[in-house]
Tab-separated table of C-alpha atoms in Angstrom:
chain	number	residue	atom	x	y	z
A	1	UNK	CA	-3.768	14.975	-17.346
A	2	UNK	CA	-0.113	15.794	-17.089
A	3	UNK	CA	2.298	13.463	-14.725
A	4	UNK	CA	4.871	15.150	-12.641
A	5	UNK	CA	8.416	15.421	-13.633
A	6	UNK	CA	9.626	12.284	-11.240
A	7	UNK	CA	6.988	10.378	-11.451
A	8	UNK	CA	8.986	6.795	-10.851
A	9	UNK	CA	10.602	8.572	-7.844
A	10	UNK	CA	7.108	9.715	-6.368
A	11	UNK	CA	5.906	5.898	-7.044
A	12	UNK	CA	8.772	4.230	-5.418
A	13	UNK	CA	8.978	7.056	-2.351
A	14	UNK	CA	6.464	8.809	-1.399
A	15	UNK	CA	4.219	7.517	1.996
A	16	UNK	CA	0.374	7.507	0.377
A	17	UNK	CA	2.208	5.210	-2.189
A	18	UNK	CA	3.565	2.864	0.014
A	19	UNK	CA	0.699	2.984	2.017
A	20	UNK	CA	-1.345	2.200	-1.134
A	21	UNK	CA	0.691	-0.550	-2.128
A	22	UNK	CA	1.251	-2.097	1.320
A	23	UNK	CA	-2.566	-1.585	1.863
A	24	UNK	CA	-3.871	-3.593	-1.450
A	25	UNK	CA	-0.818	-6.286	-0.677
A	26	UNK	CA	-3.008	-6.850	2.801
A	27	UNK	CA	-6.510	-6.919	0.869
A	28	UNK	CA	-5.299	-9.677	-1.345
A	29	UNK	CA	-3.017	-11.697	1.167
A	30	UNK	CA	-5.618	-13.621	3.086
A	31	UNK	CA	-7.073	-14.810	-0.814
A	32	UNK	CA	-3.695	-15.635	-1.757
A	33	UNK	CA	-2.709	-17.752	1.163
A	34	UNK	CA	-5.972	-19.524	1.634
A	35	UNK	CA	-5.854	-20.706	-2.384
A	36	UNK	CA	-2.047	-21.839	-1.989
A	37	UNK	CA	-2.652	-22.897	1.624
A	38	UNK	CA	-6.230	-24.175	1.729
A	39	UNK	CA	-7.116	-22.642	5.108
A	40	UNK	CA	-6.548	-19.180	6.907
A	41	UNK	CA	-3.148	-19.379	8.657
A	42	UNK	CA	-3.875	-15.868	10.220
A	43	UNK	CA	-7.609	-14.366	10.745
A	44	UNK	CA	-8.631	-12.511	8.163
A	45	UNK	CA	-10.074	-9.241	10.308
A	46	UNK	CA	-6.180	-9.151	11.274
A	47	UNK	CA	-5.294	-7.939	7.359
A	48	UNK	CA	-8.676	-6.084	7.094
A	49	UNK	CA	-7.511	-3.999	10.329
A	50	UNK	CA	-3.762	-3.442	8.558
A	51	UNK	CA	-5.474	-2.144	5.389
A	52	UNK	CA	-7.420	0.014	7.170
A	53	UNK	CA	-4.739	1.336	8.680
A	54	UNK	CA	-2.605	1.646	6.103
A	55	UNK	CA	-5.427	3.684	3.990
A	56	UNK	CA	-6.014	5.658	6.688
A	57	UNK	CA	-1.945	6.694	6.836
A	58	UNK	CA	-1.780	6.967	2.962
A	59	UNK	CA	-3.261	10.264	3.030
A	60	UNK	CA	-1.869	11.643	6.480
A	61	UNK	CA	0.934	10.821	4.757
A	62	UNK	CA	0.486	12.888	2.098
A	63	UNK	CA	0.493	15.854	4.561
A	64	UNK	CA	4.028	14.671	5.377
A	65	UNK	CA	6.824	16.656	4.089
A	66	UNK	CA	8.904	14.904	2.160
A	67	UNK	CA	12.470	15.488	0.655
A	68	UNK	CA	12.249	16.536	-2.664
A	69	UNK	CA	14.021	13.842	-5.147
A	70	UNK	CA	16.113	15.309	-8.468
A	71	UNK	CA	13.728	14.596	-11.615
């Protein structure tokens, strides 16, 4: 398996990687606040609906053309 040339540029920029990132960061948030918190400030279907979404937009946004970035 070979990486592309800008890989750290594709990590940091790219939509399906944000979407990725955002989308795990909602999957664990309701864990993480109920441990520091000790109850659910927010419902948790609210960050199961915004990680669905955001998986669902991490590979539309794949189809999205982006500008290329200087490797």
């Amino acid at each position: 398996m070979k990486l592309v040339d800008n890989w750290r540029q594709v990590a940091l920029r790219s939509h399906s990687m944000r979407a990725f990132y955002l989308g795990m960061i909602a999957l664990w948030a309701p864990e993480l606040l109920y441990r520091l918190l000790g109850y659910d400030p927010v419902a948790p279907w609210v960050f199961f609906a915004l990680a669905n979404i955001l998986f669902v937009y991490g590979p539309l946004g794949r189809l999205v053309k982006q500008p290329k970035v200087s490797g």
